[in-house]
Structure formats: C-alpha cells, structure tokens
PDB file of C-alpha atoms and ligand atoms in Angstrom:
ATOM      1  CA  UNK A   1      56.382  -7.502 111.870  1.00  0.00           C
ATOM      2  CA  UNK A   2      59.074  -9.512 110.873  1.00  0.00           C
ATOM      3  CA  UNK A   3      62.373  -9.829 109.732  1.00  0.00           C
ATOM      4  CA  UNK A   4      60.748 -11.793 105.891  1.00  0.00           C
ATOM      5  CA  UNK A   5      57.832  -8.812 105.705  1.00  0.00           C
ATOM      6  CA  UNK A   6      59.504  -5.707 106.331  1.00  0.00           C
ATOM      7  CA  UNK A   7      61.693  -7.455 103.157  1.00  0.00           C
ATOM      8  CA  UNK A   8      58.724  -7.319 101.255  1.00  0.00           C
ATOM      9  CA  UNK A   9      57.516  -4.983 101.930  1.00  0.00           C
ATOM     10  CA  UNK A  10      60.777  -2.306 100.916  1.00  0.00           C
ATOM     11  CA  UNK A  11      60.986  -5.225  97.788  1.00  0.00           C
ATOM     12  CA  UNK A  12      57.507  -4.313  96.976  1.00  0.00           C
ATOM     13  CA  UNK A  13      57.743  -0.630  97.233  1.00  0.00           C
ATOM     14  CA  UNK A  14      60.545  -0.446  95.863  1.00  0.00           C
ATOM     15  CA  UNK A  15      61.098  -2.419  92.941  1.00  0.00           C
ATOM     16  CA  UNK A  16      59.275   0.939  90.693  1.00  0.00           C
ATOM     17  CA  UNK A  17      61.525   3.498  92.371  1.00  0.00           C
ATOM     18  CA  UNK A  18      64.903   1.432  90.978  1.00  0.00           C
ATOM     19  CA  UNK A  19      63.132   1.265  87.131  1.00  0.00           C
ATOM     20  CA  UNK A  20      61.537   5.008  87.097  1.00  0.00           C
ATOM     21  CA  UNK A  21      64.966   7.081  88.724  1.00  0.00           C
ATOM     22  CA  UNK A  22      66.856   4.524  86.114  1.00  0.00           C
ATOM     23  CA  UNK A  23      65.477   6.357  83.403  1.00  0.00           C
ATOM     24  CA  UNK A  24      65.252   9.997  84.591  1.00  0.00           C
ATOM     25  CA  UNK A  25      68.621   9.020  84.725  1.00  0.00           C
ATOM     26  CA  UNK A  26      69.315   7.757  82.192  1.00  0.00           C
ATOM     27  CA  UNK A  27      67.165  10.311  79.263  1.00  0.00           C
ATOM     28  CA  UNK A  28      67.284  12.370  81.610  1.00  0.00           C
ATOM     29  CA  UNK A  29      70.974  12.598  81.619  1.00  0.00           C
ATOM     30  CA  UNK A  30      73.766  15.864  83.193  1.00  0.00           C
ATOM     31  CA  UNK A  31      71.739  16.074  86.951  1.00  0.00           C
ATOM     32  CA  UNK A  32      73.408  13.358  89.817  1.00  0.00           C
ATOM     33  CA  UNK A  33      70.171  12.886  91.795  1.00  0.00           C
ATOM     34  CA  UNK A  34      67.982  10.216  90.256  1.00  0.00           C
ATOM     35  CA  UNK A  35      71.874   8.522  89.391  1.00  0.00           C
ATOM     36  CA  UNK A  36      72.361   8.200  93.297  1.00  0.00           C
ATOM     37  CA  UNK A  37      68.892   7.066  94.172  1.00  0.00           C
ATOM     38  CA  UNK A  38      69.452   4.331  90.917  1.00  0.00           C
ATOM     39  CA  UNK A  39      72.002   2.584  93.353  1.00  0.00           C
ATOM     40  CA  UNK A  40      70.548   3.171  96.749  1.00  0.00           C
ATOM     41  CA  UNK A  41      67.572   1.720  95.305  1.00  0.00           C
ATOM     42  CA  UNK A  42      70.162  -0.636  93.878  1.00  0.00           C
ATOM     43  CA  UNK A  43      70.887  -1.706  96.960  1.00  0.00           C
ATOM     44  CA  UNK A  44      67.533  -1.375  98.445  1.00  0.00           C
ATOM     45  CA  UNK A  45      66.651  -4.108  96.209  1.00  0.00           C
ATOM     46  CA  UNK A  46      69.935  -6.623  96.796  1.00  0.00           C
ATOM     47  CA  UNK A  47      69.131  -6.770 100.450  1.00  0.00           C
ATOM     48  CA  UNK A  48      65.602  -7.486 100.160  1.00  0.00           C
ATOM     49  CA  UNK A  49      65.940  -9.476  97.686  1.00  0.00           C
ATOM     50  CA  UNK A  50      68.862 -11.980  99.413  1.00  0.00           C
ATOM     51  CA  UNK A  51      67.329 -11.260 102.490  1.00  0.00           C
ATOM     52  CA  UNK A  52      64.501 -13.425 101.566  1.00  0.00           C
ATOM     53  CA  UNK A  53      65.601 -15.790  99.496  1.00  0.00           C
ATOM     54  CA  UNK A  54      67.767 -16.829 102.834  1.00  0.00           C
ATOM     55  CA  UNK A  55      64.488 -17.048 105.135  1.00  0.00           C
ATOM     56  CA  UNK A  56      62.317 -18.977 102.293  1.00  0.00           C
ATOM     57  CA  UNK A  57      65.617 -21.364 102.207  1.00  0.00           C
ATOM     58  CA  UNK A  58      66.866 -20.305  99.397  1.00  0.00           C
ATOM     59  CA  UNK A  59      64.291 -21.717  96.104  1.00  0.00           C
ATOM     60  CA  UNK A  60      66.095 -22.276  92.859  1.00  0.00           C
ATOM     61  CA  UNK A  61      62.940 -19.556  90.768  1.00  0.00           C
ATOM     62  CA  UNK A  62      63.654 -16.812  93.431  1.00  0.00           C
ATOM     63  CA  UNK A  63      67.508 -17.416  92.866  1.00  0.00           C
ATOM     64  CA  UNK A  64      67.495 -17.754  88.500  1.00  0.00           C
ATOM     65  CA  UNK A  65      65.156 -14.180  89.768  1.00  0.00           C
ATOM     66  CA  UNK A  66      67.831 -13.296  91.928  1.00  0.00           C
ATOM     67  CA  UNK A  67      70.863 -13.326  89.271  1.00  0.00           C
ATOM     68  CA  UNK A  68      68.872 -12.008  86.352  1.00  0.00           C
ATOM     69  CA  UNK A  69      67.689  -8.946  88.885  1.00  0.00           C
ATOM     70  CA  UNK A  70      71.420  -8.590  88.532  1.00  0.00           C
ATOM     71  CA  UNK A  71      72.442  -8.648  85.251  1.00  0.00           C
ATOM     72  CA  UNK A  72      69.531  -6.349  85.075  1.00  0.00           C
ATOM     73  CA  UNK A  73      71.102  -4.242  88.040  1.00  0.00           C
ATOM     74  CA  UNK A  74      74.935  -4.052  85.003  1.00  0.00           C
ATOM     75  CA  UNK A  75      73.220  -3.426  82.312  1.00  0.00           C
ATOM     76  CA  UNK A  76      71.384  -0.654  83.769  1.00  0.00           C
ATOM     77  CA  UNK A  77      74.615   0.798  84.635  1.00  0.00           C
ATOM     78  CA  UNK A  78      75.979  -0.170  81.579  1.00  0.00           C
ATOM     79  CA  UNK A  79      73.547   1.584  79.689  1.00  0.00           C
ATOM     80  CA  UNK A  80      73.966   4.815  81.987  1.00  0.00           C
ATOM     81  CA  UNK A  81      77.849   4.801  80.776  1.00  0.00           C
ATOM     82  CA  UNK A  82      77.779   3.353  77.071  1.00  0.00           C
ATOM     83  CA  UNK A  83      75.200   7.068  76.860  1.00  0.00           C
ATOM     84  CA  UNK A  84      77.313   8.755  78.817  1.00  0.00           C
ATOM     85  CA  UNK A  85      80.578   8.149  76.582  1.00  0.00           C
ATOM     86  CA  UNK A  86      78.373   8.062  73.472  1.00  0.00           C
ATOM     87  CA  UNK A  87      79.174   4.890  72.210  1.00  0.00           C
ATOM     88  CA  UNK A  88      76.977   1.825  71.145  1.00  0.00           C
ATOM     89  CA  UNK A  89      74.184   0.381  72.841  1.00  0.00           C
ATOM     90  CA  UNK A  90      71.442  -0.300  71.381  1.00  0.00           C
ATOM     91  CA  UNK A  91      71.292  -3.937  71.202  1.00  0.00           C
ATOM     92  CA  UNK A  92      71.432  -3.256  75.500  1.00  0.00           C
ATOM     93  CA  UNK A  93      67.849  -1.855  75.667  1.00  0.00           C
ATOM     94  CA  UNK A  94      66.513  -5.008  73.978  1.00  0.00           C
ATOM     95  CA  UNK A  95      68.891  -6.932  76.976  1.00  0.00           C
ATOM     96  CA  UNK A  96      67.586  -4.786  79.591  1.00  0.00           C
ATOM     97  CA  UNK A  97      62.812  -5.017  78.132  1.00  0.00           C
ATOM     98  CA  UNK A  98      63.376  -8.716  78.095  1.00  0.00           C
ATOM     99  CA  UNK A  99      65.376  -9.658  81.690  1.00  0.00           C
ATOM    100  CA  UNK A 100      63.214  -6.509  83.644  1.00  0.00           C
ATOM    101  CA  UNK A 101      60.070  -8.147  82.010  1.00  0.00           C
ATOM    102  CA  UNK A 102      61.306 -11.930  83.378  1.00  0.00           C
ATOM    103  CA  UNK A 103      62.725 -10.096  86.296  1.00  0.00           C
ATOM    104  CA  UNK A 104      58.668  -8.621  87.845  1.00  0.00           C
ATOM    105  CA  UNK A 105      56.859 -11.757  86.042  1.00  0.00           C
ATOM    106  CA  UNK A 106      59.365 -14.116  88.295  1.00  0.00           C
ATOM    107  CA  UNK A 107      58.486 -12.226  91.043  1.00  0.00           C
ATOM    108  CA  UNK A 108      55.201 -11.754  90.839  1.00  0.00           C
ATOM    109  CA  UNK A 109      55.348 -15.592  90.365  1.00  0.00           C
ATOM    110  CA  UNK A 110      53.801 -15.409  86.840  1.00  0.00           C
ATOM    111  CA  UNK A 111      55.953 -18.165  84.437  1.00  0.00           C
ATOM    112  CA  UNK A 112      58.148 -19.890  87.027  1.00  0.00           C
TER     113      UNK A 112
HETATM  114  C1  HEM B   1      66.019  -5.519  89.532  1.00  0.00           C
HETATM  115  C2  HEM B   1      66.149  -5.876  90.546  1.00  0.00           C
HETATM  116  C3  HEM B   1      64.927  -6.431  90.894  1.00  0.00           C
HETATM  117  C4  HEM B   1      63.801  -6.284  90.360  1.00  0.00           C
HETATM  118  C5  HEM B   1      62.939  -5.005  89.378  1.00  0.00           C
HETATM  119  C6  HEM B   1      62.660  -7.264  92.060  1.00  0.00           C
HETATM  120  C7  HEM B   1      60.794  -7.565  91.000  1.00  0.00           C
HETATM  121  C8  HEM B   1      60.318  -7.621  92.187  1.00  0.00           C
HETATM  122  C9  HEM B   1      59.159  -7.749  91.539  1.00  0.00           C
HETATM  123  C10 HEM B   1      58.089  -6.865  91.432  1.00  0.00           C
HETATM  124  C11 HEM B   1      58.625  -8.333  92.841  1.00  0.00           C
HETATM  125  C12 HEM B   1      57.368  -8.938  93.308  1.00  0.00           C
HETATM  126  C13 HEM B   1      56.595  -8.362  94.575  1.00  0.00           C
HETATM  127  C14 HEM B   1      55.326  -8.527  94.679  1.00  0.00           C
HETATM  128  O1  HEM B   1      54.478  -9.197  95.062  1.00  0.00           O
HETATM  129  O2  HEM B   1      54.838  -7.554  95.068  1.00  0.00           O
HETATM  130  C15 HEM B   1      59.819  -9.367  93.803  1.00  0.00           C
HETATM  131  C16 HEM B   1      59.620 -11.001  94.366  1.00  0.00           C
HETATM  132  C17 HEM B   1      60.448 -11.032  94.968  1.00  0.00           C
HETATM  133  N1  HEM B   1      62.262 -10.845  94.329  1.00  0.00           N
HETATM  134 FE1  HEM B   1      62.687  -9.359  93.358  1.00  0.00          FE
HETATM  135  N2  HEM B   1      63.302  -7.646  92.036  1.00  0.00           N
HETATM  136  C18 HEM B   1      64.538  -7.648  92.011  1.00  0.00           C
HETATM  137  C19 HEM B   1      65.830  -7.438  92.643  1.00  0.00           C
HETATM  138  C20 HEM B   1      65.827  -9.198  93.517  1.00  0.00           C
HETATM  139  C21 HEM B   1      66.871  -9.297  93.747  1.00  0.00           C
HETATM  140  C22 HEM B   1      68.133  -8.756  93.580  1.00  0.00           C
HETATM  141  C23 HEM B   1      67.013 -10.543  94.921  1.00  0.00           C
HETATM  142  C24 HEM B   1      67.329 -11.954  95.361  1.00  0.00           C
HETATM  143  C25 HEM B   1      68.651 -12.111  95.063  1.00  0.00           C
HETATM  144  C26 HEM B   1      65.199 -10.483  94.227  1.00  0.00           C
HETATM  145  C27 HEM B   1      64.274 -12.171  94.813  1.00  0.00           C
HETATM  146  C28 HEM B   1      63.035 -11.665  95.436  1.00  0.00           C
HETATM  147  C29 HEM B   1      61.907 -12.373  95.905  1.00  0.00           C
HETATM  148  C30 HEM B   1      62.672 -14.229  97.051  1.00  0.00           C
HETATM  149  C31 HEM B   1      61.010 -12.498  95.387  1.00  0.00           C
HETATM  150  C32 HEM B   1      59.213 -13.338  96.342  1.00  0.00           C
HETATM  151  C33 HEM B   1      58.910 -12.738  96.922  1.00  0.00           C
HETATM  152  C34 HEM B   1      57.485 -13.145  97.465  1.00  0.00           C
HETATM  153  O3  HEM B   1      56.151 -13.045  96.455  1.00  0.00           O
HETATM  154  O4  HEM B   1      57.323 -13.338  98.276  1.00  0.00           O
HETATM  155  N3  HEM B   1      64.813  -9.106  93.501  1.00  0.00           N
HETATM  156  N4  HEM B   1      61.057  -8.724  92.931  1.00  0.00           N
END
C-alpha cells in the first residue's frame, strides 16, 4: 500500500471518531479521556489531510477544505473551553455545524 492510500484510509476512517469524541467530550463533561482522544484524532486528521494535499500537488479546493477544517478543530476546542468556563457559546455551535457540513461535503466532493 502506498503512502497516499495510508493517508487517505486513515483520514476516511478517522473523521467520524473525531466528531464522536468531540460530542462525548462536550456532552459528557467531567471525564478527560474523550478529550485526549478528540485531540489525538484531530492530529491524525491534520497529518493525513496535509499528507494528501502535498501528494495531490496542493489543489485549491482541498487547501480551502484544510483551512476550514483547522477552524472547525479550533471551534471544537473553544466549545469545550467555554462550556467548562460557563461562558455563553450559542453562536459557536452554529459555526461548528456549518463548518462541519462544509468540510464533510468538500471531503466527499459534494461541493467544490
Ligand atoms: C475536522 C477535521 C476534518 C474532517 C471532519 C474531514 C472530513 C473529511 C471527509 C469526510 C473526507 C472524505 C473521505 C472519504 O472520501 O471517505 C475528507 C477528505 C479529504 N480531506 Fe478531510 N477532514 C478534516 C480535516 C482535514 C484537514 C485538516 C485537511 C488538510 C489539511 C484535509 C484534507 C482532505 C483531503 C485532501 C481530502 C480528499 C481525499 C480524497 O478524496 O482523495 N482534511 N475529509
């Protein structure tokens, strides 16, 4: 198996886990294990995503997708932090859902 398909398979197999662990971290706060797993999967997504972008020769839609995905990962962190600090964060949920929809649709080629 070549290195590009290793990146692709890890990416395709990990994104749902990132979202799942984020949701558990947010809604089942008070434990730390899923936050660690969320961050581990965020790192896997970034490394495999950047790996594919390099291997594909920097296509513009995927660069845009990567940037939106980085913002999405940051928004997930902010949601966890703001909930913990009891700060209001209703608007961030809208950003999170819109960004997740865009990133997944760009990933599957539904848009872009
Ligand atoms: C929140 C993090 C992310 C999520 C939820 C996500 C989601 C997805 C999904 C669902 C796909 C389609 C996979 C498939 O075909 O089965 C995909 C593909 C892709 N993603 Fe991501 N992604 C994320 C982060 C990133 C990052 C950070 C980059 C780049 C820096 C990136 C670059 C790519 C590329 C280049 C593809 C194209 C794969 C292909 O069709 O050959 N992704 N992503």
